[in-house]
CSV table of C-alpha atoms in Angstrom, one decimal:
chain,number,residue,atom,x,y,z
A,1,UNK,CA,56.9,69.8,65.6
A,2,UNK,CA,56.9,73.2,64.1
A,3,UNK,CA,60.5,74.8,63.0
A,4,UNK,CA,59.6,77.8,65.1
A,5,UNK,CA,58.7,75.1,68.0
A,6,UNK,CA,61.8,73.6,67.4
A,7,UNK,CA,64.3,76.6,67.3
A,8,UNK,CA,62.9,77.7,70.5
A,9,UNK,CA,63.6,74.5,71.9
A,10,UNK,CA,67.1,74.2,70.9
A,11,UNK,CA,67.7,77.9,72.0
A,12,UNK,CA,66.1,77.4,75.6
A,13,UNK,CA,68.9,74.2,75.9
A,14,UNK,CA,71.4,76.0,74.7
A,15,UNK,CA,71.3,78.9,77.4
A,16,UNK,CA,71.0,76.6,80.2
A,17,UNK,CA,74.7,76.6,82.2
A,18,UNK,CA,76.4,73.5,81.8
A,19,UNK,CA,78.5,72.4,85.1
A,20,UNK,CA,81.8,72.6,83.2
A,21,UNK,CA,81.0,76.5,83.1
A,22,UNK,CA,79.9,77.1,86.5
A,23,UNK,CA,80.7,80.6,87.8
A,24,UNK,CA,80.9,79.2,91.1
A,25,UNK,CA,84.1,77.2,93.6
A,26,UNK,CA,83.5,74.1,95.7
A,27,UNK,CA,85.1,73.5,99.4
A,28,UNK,CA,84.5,69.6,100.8
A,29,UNK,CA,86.7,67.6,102.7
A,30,UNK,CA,86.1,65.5,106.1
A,31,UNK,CA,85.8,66.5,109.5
A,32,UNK,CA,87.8,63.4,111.9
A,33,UNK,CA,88.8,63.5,115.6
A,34,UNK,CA,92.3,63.2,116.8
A,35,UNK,CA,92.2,58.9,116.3
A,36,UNK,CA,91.1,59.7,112.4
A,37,UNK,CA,87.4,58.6,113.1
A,38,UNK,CA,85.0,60.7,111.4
A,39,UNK,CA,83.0,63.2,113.3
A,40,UNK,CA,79.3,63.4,112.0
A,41,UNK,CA,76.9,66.1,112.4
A,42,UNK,CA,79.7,68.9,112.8
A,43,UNK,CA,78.8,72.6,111.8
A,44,UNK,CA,81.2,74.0,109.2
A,45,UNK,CA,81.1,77.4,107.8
A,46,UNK,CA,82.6,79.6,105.4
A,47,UNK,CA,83.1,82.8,105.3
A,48,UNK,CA,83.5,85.2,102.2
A,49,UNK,CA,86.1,87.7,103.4
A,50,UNK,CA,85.1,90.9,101.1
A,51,UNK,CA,81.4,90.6,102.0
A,52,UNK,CA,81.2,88.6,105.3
A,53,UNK,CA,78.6,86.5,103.6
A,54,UNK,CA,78.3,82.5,105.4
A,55,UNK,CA,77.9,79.3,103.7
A,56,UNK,CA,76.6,76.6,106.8
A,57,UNK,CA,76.7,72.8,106.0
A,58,UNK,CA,76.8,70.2,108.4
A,59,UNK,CA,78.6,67.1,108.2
A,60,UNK,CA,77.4,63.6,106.9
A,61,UNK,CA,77.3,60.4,109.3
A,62,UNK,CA,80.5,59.8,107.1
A,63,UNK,CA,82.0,63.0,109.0
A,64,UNK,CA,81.7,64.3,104.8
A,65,UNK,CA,80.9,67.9,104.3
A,66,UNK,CA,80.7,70.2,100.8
A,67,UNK,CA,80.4,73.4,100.6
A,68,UNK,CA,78.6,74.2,96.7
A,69,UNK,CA,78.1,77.6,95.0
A,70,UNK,CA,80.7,79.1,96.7
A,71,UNK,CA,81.8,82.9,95.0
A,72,UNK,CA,85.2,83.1,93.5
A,73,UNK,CA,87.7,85.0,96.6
A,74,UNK,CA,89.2,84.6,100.2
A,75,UNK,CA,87.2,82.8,102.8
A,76,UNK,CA,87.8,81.5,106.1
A,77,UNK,CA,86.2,78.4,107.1
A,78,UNK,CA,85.5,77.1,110.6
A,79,UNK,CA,83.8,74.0,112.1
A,80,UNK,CA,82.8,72.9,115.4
A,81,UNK,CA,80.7,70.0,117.4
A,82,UNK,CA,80.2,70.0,121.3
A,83,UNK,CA,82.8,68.4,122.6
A,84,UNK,CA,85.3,69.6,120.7
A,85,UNK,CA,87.8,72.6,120.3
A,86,UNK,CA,86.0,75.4,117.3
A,87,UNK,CA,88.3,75.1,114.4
A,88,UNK,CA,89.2,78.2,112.1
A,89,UNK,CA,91.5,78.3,109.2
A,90,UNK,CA,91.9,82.0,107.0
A,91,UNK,CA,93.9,82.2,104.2
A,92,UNK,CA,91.5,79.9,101.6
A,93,UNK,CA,91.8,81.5,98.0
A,94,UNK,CA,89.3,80.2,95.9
A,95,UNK,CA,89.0,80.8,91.9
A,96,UNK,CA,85.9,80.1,89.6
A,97,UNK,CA,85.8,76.3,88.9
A,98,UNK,CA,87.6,75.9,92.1
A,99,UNK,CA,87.2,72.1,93.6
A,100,UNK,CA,89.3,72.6,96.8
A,101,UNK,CA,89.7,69.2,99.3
A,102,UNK,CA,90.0,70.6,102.8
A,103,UNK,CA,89.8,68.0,105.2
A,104,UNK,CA,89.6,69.3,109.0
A,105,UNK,CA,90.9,67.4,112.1
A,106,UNK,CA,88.9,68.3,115.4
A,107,UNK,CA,90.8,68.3,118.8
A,108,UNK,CA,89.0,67.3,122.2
A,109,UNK,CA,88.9,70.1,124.3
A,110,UNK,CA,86.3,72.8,126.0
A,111,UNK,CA,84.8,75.0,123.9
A,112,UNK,CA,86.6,77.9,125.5
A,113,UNK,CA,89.6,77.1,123.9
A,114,UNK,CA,89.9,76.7,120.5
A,115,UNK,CA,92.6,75.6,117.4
A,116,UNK,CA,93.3,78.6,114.7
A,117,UNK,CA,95.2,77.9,111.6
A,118,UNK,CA,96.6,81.2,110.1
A,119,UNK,CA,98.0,79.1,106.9
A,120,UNK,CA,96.9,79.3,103.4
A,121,UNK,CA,95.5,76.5,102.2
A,122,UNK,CA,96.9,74.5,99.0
A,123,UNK,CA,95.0,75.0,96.3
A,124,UNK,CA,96.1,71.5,95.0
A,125,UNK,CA,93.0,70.2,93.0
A,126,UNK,CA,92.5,67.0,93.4
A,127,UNK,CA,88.8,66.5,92.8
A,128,UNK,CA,89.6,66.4,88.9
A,129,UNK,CA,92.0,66.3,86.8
A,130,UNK,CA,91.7,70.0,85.0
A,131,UNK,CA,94.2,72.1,85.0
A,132,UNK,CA,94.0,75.8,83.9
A,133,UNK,CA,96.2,78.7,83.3
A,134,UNK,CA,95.6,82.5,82.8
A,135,UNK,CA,97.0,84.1,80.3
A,136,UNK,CA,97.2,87.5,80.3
A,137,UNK,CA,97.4,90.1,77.0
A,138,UNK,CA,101.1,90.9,76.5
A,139,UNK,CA,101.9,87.4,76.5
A,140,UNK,CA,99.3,87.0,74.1
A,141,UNK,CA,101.5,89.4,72.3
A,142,UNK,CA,104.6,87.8,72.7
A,143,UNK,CA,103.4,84.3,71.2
A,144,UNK,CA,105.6,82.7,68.9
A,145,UNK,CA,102.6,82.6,65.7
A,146,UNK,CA,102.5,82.7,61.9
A,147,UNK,CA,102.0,86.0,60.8
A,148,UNK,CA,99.1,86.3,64.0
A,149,UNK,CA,96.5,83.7,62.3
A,150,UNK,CA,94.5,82.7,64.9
């Protein structure tokens, strides 16, 4: 192979985005009825807050769900299956690299009534084991360093 073949090669591999640097949050969790059994086929959705935007999955035969590709921001999700009381929970902060586990317990009711939860959601990841901090420029400042030798 030619070095020009080559280079171009190597440079098209090296602009593709590896998952570890993924501009994007994931939401999954599992959808059960009151008992804990899981509830297949379920419609969850969430919504982007800022731009009203929806992100539709259903739910696995496992009751499963995931949510993928989801912008960093506040969303509210909800979820629903005939039979049962619609489901809505606002308050979900998401952050790039997000992988947020929000499992969902239906109730049995009418579809007329309905369960809201007006609580933020923990933003315990427990998909991974990654933890991240920001760190802002005056405490960049204020680090304790050798004459600022990076």
């Amino acid at each position: 192979m030619s070095c020009l073949k080559y280079l171009s090669l190597v440079l098209l591999l090296a602009a593709l985005p590896a998952h570890a640097q993924s501009g994007h949050a994931e939401l999954f969790g599992a959808i059960e009825d009151p008992s804990g059994l899981p509830v297949p086929q379920a419609t969850i959705t969430a919504t982007e807050q800022a731009t009203n935007i929806k992100t539709k999955v259903t739910s696995d035969d496992h009751g499963e769900y995931h949510l993928l590709g989801l912008n960093a921001g506040d969303y509210s999700l909800t979820a629903g299956k005939t039979g049962f009381r619609p489901y809505t929970q606002t308050g979900i902060t998401l952050r790039i690299g997000d992988q947020i586990r929000q499992d969902i317990r239906l109730e049995i009711g009418q579809g007329t009534q309905s369960v809201s939860v007006n609580a933020a959601a923990t933003l315990l990841e427990t998909a991974s084991g990654s933890v991240s901090y920001h760190v802002n420029g005056a405490q960049i400042q204020t680090l304790p360093l050798d004459g600022r030798n990076f």
